[in-house]
PDB file of C-alpha atoms in Angstrom:
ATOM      1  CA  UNK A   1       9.624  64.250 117.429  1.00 50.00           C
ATOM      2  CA  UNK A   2      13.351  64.453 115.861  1.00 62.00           C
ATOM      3  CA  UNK A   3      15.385  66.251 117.910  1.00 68.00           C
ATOM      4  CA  UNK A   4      16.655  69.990 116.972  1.00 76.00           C
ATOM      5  CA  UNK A   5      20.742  68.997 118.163  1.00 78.00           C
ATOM      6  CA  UNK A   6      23.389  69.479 115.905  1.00 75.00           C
ATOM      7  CA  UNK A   7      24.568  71.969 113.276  1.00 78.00           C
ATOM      8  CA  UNK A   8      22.708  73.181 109.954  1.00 85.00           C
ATOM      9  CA  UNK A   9      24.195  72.378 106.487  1.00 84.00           C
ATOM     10  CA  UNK A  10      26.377  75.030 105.907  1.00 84.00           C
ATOM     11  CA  UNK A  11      25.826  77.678 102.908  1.00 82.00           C
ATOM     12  CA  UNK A  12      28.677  76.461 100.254  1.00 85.00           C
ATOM     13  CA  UNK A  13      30.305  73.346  99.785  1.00 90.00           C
ATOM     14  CA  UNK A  14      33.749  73.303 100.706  1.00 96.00           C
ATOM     15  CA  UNK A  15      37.006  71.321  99.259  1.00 97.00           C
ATOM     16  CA  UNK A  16      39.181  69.893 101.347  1.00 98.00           C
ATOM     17  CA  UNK A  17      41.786  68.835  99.160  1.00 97.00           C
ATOM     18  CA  UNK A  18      44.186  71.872  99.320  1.00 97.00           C
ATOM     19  CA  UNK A  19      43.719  71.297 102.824  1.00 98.00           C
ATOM     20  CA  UNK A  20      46.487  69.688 105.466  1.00 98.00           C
ATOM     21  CA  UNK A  21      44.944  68.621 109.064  1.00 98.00           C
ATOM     22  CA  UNK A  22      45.993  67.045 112.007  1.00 98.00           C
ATOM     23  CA  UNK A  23      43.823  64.891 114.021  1.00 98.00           C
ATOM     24  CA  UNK A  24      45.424  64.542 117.893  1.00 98.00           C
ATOM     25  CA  UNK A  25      44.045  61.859 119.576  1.00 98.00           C
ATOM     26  CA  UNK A  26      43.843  60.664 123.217  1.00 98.00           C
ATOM     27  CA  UNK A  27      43.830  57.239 123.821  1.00 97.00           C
ATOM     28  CA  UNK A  28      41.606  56.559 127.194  1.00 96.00           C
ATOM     29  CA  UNK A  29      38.796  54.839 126.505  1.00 97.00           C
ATOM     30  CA  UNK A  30      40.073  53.240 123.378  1.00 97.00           C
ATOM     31  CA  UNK A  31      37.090  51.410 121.761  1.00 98.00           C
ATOM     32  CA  UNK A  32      35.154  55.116 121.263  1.00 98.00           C
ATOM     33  CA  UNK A  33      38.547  56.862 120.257  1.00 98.00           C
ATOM     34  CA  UNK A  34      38.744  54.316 117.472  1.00 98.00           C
ATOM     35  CA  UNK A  35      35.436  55.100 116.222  1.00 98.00           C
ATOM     36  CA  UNK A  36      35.639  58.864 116.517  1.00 98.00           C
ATOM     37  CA  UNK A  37      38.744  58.600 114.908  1.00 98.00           C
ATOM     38  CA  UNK A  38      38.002  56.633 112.103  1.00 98.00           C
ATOM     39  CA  UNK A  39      34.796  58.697 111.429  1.00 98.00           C
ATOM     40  CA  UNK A  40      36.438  62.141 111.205  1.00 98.00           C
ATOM     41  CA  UNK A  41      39.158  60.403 108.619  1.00 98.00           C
ATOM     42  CA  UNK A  42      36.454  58.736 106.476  1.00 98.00           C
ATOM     43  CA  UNK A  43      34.538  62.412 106.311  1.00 98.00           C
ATOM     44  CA  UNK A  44      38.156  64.066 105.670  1.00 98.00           C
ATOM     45  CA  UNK A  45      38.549  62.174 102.600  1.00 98.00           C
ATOM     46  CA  UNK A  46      35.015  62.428 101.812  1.00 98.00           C
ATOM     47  CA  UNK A  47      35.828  66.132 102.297  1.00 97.00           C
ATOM     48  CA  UNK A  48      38.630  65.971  99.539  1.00 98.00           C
ATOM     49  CA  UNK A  49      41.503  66.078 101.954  1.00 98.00           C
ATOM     50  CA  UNK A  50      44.231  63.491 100.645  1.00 97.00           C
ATOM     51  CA  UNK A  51      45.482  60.683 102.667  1.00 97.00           C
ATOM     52  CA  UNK A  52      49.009  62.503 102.735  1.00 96.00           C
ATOM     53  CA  UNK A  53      47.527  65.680 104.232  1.00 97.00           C
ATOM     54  CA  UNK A  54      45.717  63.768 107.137  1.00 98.00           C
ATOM     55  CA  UNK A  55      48.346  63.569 109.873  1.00 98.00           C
ATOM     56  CA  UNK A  56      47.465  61.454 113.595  1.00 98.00           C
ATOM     57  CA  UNK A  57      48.857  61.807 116.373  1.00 98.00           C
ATOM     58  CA  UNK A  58      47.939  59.978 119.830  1.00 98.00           C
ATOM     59  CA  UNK A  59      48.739  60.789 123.714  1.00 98.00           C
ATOM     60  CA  UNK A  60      47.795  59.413 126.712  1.00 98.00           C
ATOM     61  CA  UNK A  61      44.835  61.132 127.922  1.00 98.00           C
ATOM     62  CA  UNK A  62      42.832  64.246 127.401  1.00 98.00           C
ATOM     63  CA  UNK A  63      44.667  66.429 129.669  1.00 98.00           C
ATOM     64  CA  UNK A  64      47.544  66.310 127.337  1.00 98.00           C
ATOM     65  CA  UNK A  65      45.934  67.055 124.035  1.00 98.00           C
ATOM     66  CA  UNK A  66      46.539  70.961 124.318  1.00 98.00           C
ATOM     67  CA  UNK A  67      50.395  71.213 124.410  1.00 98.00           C
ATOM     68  CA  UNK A  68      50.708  68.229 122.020  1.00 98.00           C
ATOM     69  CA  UNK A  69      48.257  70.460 119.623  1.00 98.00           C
ATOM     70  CA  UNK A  70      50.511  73.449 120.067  1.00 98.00           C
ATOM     71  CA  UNK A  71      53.671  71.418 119.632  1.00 98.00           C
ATOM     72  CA  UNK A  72      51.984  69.872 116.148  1.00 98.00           C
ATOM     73  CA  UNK A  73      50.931  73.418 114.739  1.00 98.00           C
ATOM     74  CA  UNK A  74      54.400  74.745 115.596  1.00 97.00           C
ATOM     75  CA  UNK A  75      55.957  71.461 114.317  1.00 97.00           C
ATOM     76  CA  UNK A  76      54.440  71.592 110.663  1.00 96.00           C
ATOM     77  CA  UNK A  77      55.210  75.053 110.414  1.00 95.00           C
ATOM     78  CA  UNK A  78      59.315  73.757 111.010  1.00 95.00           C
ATOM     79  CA  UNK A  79      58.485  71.140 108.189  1.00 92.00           C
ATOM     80  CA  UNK A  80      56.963  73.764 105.981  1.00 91.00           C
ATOM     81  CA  UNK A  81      59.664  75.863 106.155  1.00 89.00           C
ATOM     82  CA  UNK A  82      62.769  73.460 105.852  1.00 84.00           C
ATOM     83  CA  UNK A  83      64.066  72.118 102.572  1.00 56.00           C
ATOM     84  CA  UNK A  84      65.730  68.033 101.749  1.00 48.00           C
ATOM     85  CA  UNK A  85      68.776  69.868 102.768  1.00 49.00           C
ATOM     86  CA  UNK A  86      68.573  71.462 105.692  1.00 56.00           C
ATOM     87  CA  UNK A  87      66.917  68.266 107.249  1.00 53.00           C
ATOM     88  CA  UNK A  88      69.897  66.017 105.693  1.00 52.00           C
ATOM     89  CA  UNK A  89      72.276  68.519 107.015  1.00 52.00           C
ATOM     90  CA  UNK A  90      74.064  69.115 104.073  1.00 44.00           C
ATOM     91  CA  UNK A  91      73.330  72.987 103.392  1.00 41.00           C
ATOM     92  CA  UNK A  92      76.485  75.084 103.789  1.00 38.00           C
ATOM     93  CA  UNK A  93      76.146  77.383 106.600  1.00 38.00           C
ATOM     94  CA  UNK A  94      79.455  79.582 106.985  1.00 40.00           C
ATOM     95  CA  UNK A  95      79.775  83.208 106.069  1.00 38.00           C
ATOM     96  CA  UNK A  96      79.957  84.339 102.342  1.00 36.00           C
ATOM     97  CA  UNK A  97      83.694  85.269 102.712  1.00 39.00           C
ATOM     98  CA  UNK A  98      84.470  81.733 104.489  1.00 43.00           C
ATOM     99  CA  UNK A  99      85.770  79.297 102.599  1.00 48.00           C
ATOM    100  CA  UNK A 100      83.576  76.316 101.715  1.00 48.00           C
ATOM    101  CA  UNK A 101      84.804  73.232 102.735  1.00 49.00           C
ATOM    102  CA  UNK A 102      86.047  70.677  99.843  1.00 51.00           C
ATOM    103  CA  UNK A 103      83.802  68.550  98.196  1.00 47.00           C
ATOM    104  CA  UNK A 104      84.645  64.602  98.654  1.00 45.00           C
ATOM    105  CA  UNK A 105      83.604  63.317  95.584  1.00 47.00           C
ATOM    106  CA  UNK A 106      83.453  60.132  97.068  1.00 50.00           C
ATOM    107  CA  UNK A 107      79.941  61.061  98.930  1.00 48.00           C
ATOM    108  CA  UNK A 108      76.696  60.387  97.227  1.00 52.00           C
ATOM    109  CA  UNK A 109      74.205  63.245  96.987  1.00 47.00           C
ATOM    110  CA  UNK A 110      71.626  63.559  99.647  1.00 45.00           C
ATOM    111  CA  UNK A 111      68.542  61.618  98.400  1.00 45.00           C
ATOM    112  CA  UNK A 112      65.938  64.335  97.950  1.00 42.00           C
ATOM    113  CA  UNK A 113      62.710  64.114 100.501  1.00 49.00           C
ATOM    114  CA  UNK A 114      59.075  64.755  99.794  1.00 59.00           C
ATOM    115  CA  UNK A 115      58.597  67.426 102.536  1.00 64.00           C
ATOM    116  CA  UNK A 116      54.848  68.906 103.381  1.00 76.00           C
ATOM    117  CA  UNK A 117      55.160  72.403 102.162  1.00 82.00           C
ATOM    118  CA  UNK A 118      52.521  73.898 104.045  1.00 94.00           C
ATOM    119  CA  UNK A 119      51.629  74.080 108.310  1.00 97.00           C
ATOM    120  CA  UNK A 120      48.190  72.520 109.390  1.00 98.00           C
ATOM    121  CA  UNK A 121      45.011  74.844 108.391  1.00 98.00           C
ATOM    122  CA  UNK A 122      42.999  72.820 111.272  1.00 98.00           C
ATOM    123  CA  UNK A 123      43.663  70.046 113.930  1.00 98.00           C
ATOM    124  CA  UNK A 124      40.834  68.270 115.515  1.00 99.00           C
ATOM    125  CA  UNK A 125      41.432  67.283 119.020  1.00 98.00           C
ATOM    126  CA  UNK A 126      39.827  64.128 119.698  1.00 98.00           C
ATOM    127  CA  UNK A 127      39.289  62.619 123.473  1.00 98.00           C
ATOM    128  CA  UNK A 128      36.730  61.002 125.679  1.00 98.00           C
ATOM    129  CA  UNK A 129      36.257  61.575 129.287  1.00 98.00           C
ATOM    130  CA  UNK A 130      33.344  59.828 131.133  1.00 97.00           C
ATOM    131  CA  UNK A 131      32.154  60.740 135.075  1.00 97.00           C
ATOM    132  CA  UNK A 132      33.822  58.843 137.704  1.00 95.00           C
ATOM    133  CA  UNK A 133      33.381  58.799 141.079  1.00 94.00           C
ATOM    134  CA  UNK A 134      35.442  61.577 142.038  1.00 94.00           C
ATOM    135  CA  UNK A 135      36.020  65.417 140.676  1.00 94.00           C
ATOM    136  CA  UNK A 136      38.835  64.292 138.171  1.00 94.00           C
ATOM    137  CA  UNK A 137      35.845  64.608 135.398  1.00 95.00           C
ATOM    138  CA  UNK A 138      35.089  68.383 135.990  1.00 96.00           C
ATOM    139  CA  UNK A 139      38.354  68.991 136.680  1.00 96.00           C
ATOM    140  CA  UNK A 140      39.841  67.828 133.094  1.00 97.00           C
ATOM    141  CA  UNK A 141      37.104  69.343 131.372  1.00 97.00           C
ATOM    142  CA  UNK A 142      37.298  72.937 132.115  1.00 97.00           C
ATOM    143  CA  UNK A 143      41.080  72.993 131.852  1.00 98.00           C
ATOM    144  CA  UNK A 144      41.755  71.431 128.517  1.00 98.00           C
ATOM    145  CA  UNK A 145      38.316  73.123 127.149  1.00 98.00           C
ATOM    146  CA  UNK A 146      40.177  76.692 128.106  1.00 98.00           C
ATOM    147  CA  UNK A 147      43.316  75.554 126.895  1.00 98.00           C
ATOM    148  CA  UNK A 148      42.310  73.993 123.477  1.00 98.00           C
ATOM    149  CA  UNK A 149      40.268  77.292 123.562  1.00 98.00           C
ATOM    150  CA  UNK A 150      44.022  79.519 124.310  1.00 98.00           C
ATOM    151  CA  UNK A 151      45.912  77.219 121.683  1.00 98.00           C
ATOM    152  CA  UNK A 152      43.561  78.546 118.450  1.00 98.00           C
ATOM    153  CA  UNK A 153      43.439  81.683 119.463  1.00 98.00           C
ATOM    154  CA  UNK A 154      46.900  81.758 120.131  1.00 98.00           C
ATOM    155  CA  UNK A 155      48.244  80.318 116.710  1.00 98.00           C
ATOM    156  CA  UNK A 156      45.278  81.336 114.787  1.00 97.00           C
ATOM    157  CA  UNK A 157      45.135  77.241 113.170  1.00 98.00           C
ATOM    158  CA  UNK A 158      41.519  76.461 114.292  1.00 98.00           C
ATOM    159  CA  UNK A 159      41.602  73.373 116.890  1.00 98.00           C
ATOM    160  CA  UNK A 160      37.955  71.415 116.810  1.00 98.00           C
ATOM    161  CA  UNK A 161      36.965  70.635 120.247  1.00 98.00           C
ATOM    162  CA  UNK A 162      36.247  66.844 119.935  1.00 98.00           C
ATOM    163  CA  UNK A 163      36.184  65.717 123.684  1.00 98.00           C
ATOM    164  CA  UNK A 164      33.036  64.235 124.688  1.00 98.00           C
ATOM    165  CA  UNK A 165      32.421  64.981 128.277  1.00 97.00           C
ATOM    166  CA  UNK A 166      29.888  62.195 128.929  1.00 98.00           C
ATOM    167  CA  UNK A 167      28.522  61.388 132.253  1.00 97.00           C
ATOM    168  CA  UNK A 168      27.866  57.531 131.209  1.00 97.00           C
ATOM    169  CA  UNK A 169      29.994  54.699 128.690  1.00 97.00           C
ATOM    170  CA  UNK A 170      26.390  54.942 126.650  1.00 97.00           C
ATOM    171  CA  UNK A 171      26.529  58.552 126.193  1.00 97.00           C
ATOM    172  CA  UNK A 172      30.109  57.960 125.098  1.00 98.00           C
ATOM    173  CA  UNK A 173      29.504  55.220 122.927  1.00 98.00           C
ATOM    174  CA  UNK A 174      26.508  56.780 121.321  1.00 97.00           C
ATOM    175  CA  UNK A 175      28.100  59.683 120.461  1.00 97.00           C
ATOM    176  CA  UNK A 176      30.630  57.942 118.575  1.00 98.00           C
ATOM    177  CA  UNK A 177      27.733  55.654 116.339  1.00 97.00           C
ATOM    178  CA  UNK A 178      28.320  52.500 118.802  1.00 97.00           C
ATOM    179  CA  UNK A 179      24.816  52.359 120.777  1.00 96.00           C
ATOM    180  CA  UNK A 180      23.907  48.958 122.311  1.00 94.00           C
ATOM    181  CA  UNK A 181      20.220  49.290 121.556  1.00 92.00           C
ATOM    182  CA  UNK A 182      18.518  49.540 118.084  1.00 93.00           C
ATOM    183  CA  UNK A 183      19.952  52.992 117.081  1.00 92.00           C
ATOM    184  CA  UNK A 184      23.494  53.219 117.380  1.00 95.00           C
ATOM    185  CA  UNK A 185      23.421  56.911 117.884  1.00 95.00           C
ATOM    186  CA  UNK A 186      25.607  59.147 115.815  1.00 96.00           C
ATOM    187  CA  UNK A 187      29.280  59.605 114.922  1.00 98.00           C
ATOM    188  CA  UNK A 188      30.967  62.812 116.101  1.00 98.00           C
ATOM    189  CA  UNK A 189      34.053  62.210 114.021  1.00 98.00           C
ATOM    190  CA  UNK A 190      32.350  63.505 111.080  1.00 98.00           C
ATOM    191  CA  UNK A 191      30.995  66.688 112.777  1.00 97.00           C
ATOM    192  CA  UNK A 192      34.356  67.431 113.877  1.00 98.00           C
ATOM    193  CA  UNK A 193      36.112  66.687 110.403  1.00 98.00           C
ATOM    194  CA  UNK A 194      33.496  69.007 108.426  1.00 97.00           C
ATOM    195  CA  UNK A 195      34.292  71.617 110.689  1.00 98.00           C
ATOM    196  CA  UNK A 196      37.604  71.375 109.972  1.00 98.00           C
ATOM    197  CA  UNK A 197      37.450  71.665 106.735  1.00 98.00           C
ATOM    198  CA  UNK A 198      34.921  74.340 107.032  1.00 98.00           C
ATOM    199  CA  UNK A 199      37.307  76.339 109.601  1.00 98.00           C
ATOM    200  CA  UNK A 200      40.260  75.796 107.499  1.00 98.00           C
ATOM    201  CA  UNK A 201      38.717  77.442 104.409  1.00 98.00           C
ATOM    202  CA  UNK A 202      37.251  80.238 106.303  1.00 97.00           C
ATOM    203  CA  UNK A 203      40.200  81.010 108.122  1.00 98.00           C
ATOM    204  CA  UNK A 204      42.028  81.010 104.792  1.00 96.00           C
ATOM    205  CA  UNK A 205      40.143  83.567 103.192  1.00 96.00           C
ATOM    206  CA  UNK A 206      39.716  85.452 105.935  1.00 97.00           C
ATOM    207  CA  UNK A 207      43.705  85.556 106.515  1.00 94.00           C
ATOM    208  CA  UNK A 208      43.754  86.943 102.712  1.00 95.00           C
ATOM    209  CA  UNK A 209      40.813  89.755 103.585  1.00 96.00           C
ATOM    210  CA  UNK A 210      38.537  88.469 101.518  1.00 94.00           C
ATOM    211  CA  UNK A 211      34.784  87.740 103.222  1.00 93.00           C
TER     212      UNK A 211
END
């Protein structure tokens, strides 16, 4: 009997490809992050999303993954909003009736910069905690489930919760398509990337009214 887990097709296609997302990564328990990570970028472009729209960022473990996703969303909106100049700090900022200060022909123009010109519509949090010995494991995943949980709502930028909580390294490393028997299990990377892109589009019409 195949098993009933995981989520039905969705009712419309969706295209990624106006579409900017961040995928935050922690980096215990390397050898599944890889995979997870690599499977939600190879869905992303499958998605449409374009290489220069896929952004990755790593910490140190799972614990940290909520701040460093608030930092990123409020980050790209900074980027979004600057221009070439203010970032090369050459945009004049004294008061109409100062007087600007003279020129020196002498300086070259500021090379102009291919900025992103939009925030993130989705960042997928990626991270892997497996049972111990101790209560360190329960203790991780409650907090950064709430708090990945406070940053969405918070910013309204949809964060995917990709942390496996697995109580064994083969629950882990079936979830991320790297079984040691026969069947290798499944990749959760690509879950978490279509949902992105899914989220993202919703959340884009639904900003604009439109249902």
């Amino acid at each position: 009997m195949s098993s009933i887990k995981g989520p039905a097709a969705p009712d419309a296609k969706f295209d990624g490809s106006p579409l900017r997302i961040a995928i935050v990564h922690s980096r215990w328990n390397k050898t599944v992050i890889d995979a997870l990570v690599t499977g939600a970028v190879t869905k992303l472009r499958e998605q449409g999303v374009k290489d220069s729209n896929i952004v990755i960022q790593s910490v140190p473990g799972s614990f940290e993954l909520p701040l460093a996703c608030s930092k990123v969303i409020a980050g790209s909106h900074v980027q979004a909003g600057a221009t070439a100049t203010d970032l090369l700090g050459g945009l004049y900022l004294g008061s109409f009736t100062s007087p600007r200060p003279p020129s020196r022909s002498s300086t070259p123009a500021p090379a102009l910069v291919n900025m992103p010109s939009q925030p993130f519509d989705a960042v997928i949090a990626i991270g892997v905690l497996i049972k111990g010995s101790t209560m360190h494991f329960e203790y991780i995943c409650d907090s950064v489930s709430h708090a990945l949980m406070r940053v969405q709502l918070d910013t309204g930028v949809p964060v995917i919760f990709g942390v496996l909580t697995a109580l064994t390294d083969d629950q882990a490393l079936d979830r991320a398509g790297l079984g040691r028997g026969a069947e290798k299990g499944h990749n959760h990377g690509e879950d978490w990337a279509a949902a992105a892109v899914e989220m993202a589009s919703h959340t884009r019409r639904w900003t604009e009214g439109k249902f």
